PDB file of C-alpha atoms in Angstrom:
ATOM      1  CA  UNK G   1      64.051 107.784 138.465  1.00  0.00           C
ATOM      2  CA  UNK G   2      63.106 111.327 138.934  1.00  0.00           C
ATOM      3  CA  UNK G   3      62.556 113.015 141.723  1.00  0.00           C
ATOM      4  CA  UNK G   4      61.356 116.907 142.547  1.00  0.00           C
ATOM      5  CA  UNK G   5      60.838 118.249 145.825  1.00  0.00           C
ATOM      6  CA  UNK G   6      60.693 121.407 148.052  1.00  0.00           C
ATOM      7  CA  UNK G   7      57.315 122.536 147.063  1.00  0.00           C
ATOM      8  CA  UNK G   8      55.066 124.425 149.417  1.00  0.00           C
ATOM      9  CA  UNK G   9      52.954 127.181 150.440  1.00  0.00           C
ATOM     10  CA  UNK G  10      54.834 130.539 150.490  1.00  0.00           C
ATOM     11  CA  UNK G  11      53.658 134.323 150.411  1.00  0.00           C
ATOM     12  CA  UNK G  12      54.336 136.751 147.351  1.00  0.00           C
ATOM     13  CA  UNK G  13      57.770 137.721 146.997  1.00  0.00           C
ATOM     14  CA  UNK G  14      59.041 134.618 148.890  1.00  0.00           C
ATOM     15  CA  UNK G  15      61.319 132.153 148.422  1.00  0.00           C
ATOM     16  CA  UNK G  16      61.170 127.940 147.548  1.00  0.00           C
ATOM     17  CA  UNK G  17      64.288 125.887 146.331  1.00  0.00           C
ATOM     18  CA  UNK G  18      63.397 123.222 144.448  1.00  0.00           C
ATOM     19  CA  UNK G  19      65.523 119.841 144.327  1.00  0.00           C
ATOM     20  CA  UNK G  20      65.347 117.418 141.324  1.00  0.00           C
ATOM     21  CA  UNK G  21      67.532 113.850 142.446  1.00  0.00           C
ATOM     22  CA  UNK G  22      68.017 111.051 139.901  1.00  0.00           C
ATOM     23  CA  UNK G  23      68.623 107.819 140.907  1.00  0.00           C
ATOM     24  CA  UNK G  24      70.020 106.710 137.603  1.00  0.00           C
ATOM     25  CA  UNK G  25      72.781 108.169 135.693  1.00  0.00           C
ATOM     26  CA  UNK G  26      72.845 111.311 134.170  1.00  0.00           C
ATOM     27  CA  UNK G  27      74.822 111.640 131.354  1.00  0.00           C
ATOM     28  CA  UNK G  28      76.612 114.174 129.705  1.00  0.00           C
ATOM     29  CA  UNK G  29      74.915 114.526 126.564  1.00  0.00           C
ATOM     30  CA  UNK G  30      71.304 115.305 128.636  1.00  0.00           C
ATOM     31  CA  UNK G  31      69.670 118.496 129.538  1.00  0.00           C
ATOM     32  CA  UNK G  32      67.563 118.999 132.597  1.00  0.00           C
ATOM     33  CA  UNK G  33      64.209 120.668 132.221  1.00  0.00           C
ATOM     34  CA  UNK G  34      61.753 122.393 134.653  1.00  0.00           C
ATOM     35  CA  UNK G  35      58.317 122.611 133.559  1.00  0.00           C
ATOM     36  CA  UNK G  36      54.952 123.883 135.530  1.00  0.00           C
ATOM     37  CA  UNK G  37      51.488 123.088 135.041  1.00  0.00           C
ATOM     38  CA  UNK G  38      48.500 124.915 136.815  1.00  0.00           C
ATOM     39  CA  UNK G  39      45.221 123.976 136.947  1.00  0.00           C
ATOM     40  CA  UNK G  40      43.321 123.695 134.138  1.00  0.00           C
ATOM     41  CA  UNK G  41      46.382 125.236 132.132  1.00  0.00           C
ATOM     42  CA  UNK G  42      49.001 123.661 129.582  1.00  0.00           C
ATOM     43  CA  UNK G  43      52.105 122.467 131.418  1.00  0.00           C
ATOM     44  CA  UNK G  44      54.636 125.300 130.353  1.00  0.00           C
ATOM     45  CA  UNK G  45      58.491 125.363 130.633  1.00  0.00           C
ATOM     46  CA  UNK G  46      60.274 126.991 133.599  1.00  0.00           C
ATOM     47  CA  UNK G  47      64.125 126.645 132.586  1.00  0.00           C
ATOM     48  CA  UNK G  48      66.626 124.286 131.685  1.00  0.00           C
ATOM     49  CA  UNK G  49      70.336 123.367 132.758  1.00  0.00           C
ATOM     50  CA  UNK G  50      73.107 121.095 130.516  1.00  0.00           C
ATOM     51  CA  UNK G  51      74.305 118.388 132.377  1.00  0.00           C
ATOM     52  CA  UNK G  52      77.935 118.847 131.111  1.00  0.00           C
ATOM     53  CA  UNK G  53      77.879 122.520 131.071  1.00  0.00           C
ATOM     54  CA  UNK G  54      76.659 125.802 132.518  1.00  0.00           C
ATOM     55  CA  UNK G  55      74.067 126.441 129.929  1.00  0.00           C
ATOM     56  CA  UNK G  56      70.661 127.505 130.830  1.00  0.00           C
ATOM     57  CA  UNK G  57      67.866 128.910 129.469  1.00  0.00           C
ATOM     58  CA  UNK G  58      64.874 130.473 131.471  1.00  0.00           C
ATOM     59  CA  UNK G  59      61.105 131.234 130.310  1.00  0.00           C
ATOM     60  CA  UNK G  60      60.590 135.330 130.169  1.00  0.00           C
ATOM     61  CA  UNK G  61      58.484 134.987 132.816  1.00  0.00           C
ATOM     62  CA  UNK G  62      60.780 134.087 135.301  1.00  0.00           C
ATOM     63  CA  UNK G  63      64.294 135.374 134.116  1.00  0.00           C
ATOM     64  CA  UNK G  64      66.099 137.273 136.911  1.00  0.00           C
ATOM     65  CA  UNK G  65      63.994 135.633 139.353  1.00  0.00           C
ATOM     66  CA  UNK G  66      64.415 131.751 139.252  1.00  0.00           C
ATOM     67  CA  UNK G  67      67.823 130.431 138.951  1.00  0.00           C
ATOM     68  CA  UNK G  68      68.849 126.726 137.807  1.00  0.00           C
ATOM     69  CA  UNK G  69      72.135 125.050 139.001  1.00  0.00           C
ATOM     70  CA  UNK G  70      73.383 121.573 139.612  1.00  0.00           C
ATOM     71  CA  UNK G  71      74.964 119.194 142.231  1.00  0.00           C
ATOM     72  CA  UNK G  72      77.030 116.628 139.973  1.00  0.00           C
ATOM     73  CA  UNK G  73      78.257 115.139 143.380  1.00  0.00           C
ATOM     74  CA  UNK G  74      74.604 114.584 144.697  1.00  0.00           C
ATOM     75  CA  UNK G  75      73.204 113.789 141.112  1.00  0.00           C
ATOM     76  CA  UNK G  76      70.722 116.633 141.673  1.00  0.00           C
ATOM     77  CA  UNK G  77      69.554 120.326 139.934  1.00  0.00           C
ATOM     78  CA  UNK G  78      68.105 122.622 141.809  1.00  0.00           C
ATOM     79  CA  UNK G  79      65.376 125.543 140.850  1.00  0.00           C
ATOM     80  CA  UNK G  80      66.120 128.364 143.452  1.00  0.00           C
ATOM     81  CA  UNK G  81      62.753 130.915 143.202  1.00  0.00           C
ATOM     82  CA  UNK G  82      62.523 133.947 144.720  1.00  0.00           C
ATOM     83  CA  UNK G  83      60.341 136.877 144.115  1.00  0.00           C
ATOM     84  CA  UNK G  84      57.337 134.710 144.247  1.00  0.00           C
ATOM     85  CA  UNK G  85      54.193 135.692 142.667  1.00  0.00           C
ATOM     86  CA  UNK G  86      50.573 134.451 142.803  1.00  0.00           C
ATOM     87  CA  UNK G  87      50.759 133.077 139.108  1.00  0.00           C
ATOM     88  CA  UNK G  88      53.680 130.953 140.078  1.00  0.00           C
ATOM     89  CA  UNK G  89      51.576 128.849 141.383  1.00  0.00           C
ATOM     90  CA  UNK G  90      51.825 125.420 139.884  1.00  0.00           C
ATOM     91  CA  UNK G  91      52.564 121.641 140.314  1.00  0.00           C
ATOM     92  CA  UNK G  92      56.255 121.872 139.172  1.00  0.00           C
ATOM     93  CA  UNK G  93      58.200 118.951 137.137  1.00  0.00           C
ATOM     94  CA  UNK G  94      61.626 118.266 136.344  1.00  0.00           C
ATOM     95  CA  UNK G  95      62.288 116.355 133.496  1.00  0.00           C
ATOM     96  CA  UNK G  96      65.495 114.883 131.477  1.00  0.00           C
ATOM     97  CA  UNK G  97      66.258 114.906 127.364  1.00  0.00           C
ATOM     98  CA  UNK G  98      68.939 115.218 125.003  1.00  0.00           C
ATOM     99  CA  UNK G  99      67.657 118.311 123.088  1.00  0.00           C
ATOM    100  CA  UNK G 100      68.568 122.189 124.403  1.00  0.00           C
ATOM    101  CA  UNK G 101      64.608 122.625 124.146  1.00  0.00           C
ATOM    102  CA  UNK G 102      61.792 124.746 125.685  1.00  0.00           C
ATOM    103  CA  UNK G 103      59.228 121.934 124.459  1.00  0.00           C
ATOM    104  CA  UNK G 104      57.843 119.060 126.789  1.00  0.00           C
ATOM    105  CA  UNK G 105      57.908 116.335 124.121  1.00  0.00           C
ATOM    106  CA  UNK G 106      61.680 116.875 123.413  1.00  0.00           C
ATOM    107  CA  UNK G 107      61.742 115.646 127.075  1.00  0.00           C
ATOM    108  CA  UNK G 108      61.611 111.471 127.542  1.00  0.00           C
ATOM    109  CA  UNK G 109      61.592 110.872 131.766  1.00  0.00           C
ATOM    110  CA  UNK G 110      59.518 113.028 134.007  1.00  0.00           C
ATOM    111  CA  UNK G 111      59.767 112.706 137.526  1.00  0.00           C
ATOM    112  CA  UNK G 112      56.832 113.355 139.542  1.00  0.00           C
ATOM    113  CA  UNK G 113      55.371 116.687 140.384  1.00  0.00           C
ATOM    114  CA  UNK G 114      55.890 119.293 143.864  1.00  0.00           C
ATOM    115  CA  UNK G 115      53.213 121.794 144.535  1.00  0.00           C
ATOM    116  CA  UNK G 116      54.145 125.265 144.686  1.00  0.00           C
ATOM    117  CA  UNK G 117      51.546 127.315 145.922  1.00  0.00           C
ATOM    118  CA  UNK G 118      52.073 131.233 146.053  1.00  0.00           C
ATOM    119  CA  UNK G 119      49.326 133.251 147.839  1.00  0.00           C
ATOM    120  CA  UNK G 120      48.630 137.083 147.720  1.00  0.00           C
TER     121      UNK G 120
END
């Protein structure tokens, strides 16, 4: 089980850390994906971390201002955002698969959703 939270309301140019927590195993052959979807808009991908390594990859959009690590201790990545604009505004998921992928349907367990809301 998946689990994302830290969401919240937060001014432009702010600051949210997002926590993803599994419950199961993770294992070493799995990435871990962040995705966003706002309303009435595609759900789009945020970033990605390996599980066994220090790989990541970021959407243009937020390179240089989001950041993806992990806690192998506490079984959890995190999704630290600063610089916080309006358009960031989305319910944000974290999701596990086995592919180094930008595309939700590589992705095979979704945890549920944590609102992000950026205002002006």
């Amino acid at each position: 089980q998946l689990q994302a939270s830290g969401g919240g309301f937060v001014q432009a140019g702010g600051s949210l850390t997002l926590s993803c927590a599994a419950s199961g195993r993770i294992f070493s052959s799995h990435v871990i994906g962040w995705f966003r979807q706002a309303p009435g808009k595609e759900r789009e991908f945020v970033g990605l971390i390996r599980w066994s390594r220090d790989s990541t990859l970021y959407y243009d959009s937020v390179k240089g201002r989001f950041t993806i690590s992990k806690d192998k201790a506490k079984n959890t990545v995190n999704l630290q955002m600063n610089g916080l604009k309006p358009d960031d505004t989305a319910v944000y998921y974290c999701a596990i698969g086995s592919a180094f992928s930008s595309i939700a349907r590589e992705y095979f367990y979704w945890g549920q959703g944590t609102q992000v809301t950026v205002s002006s």
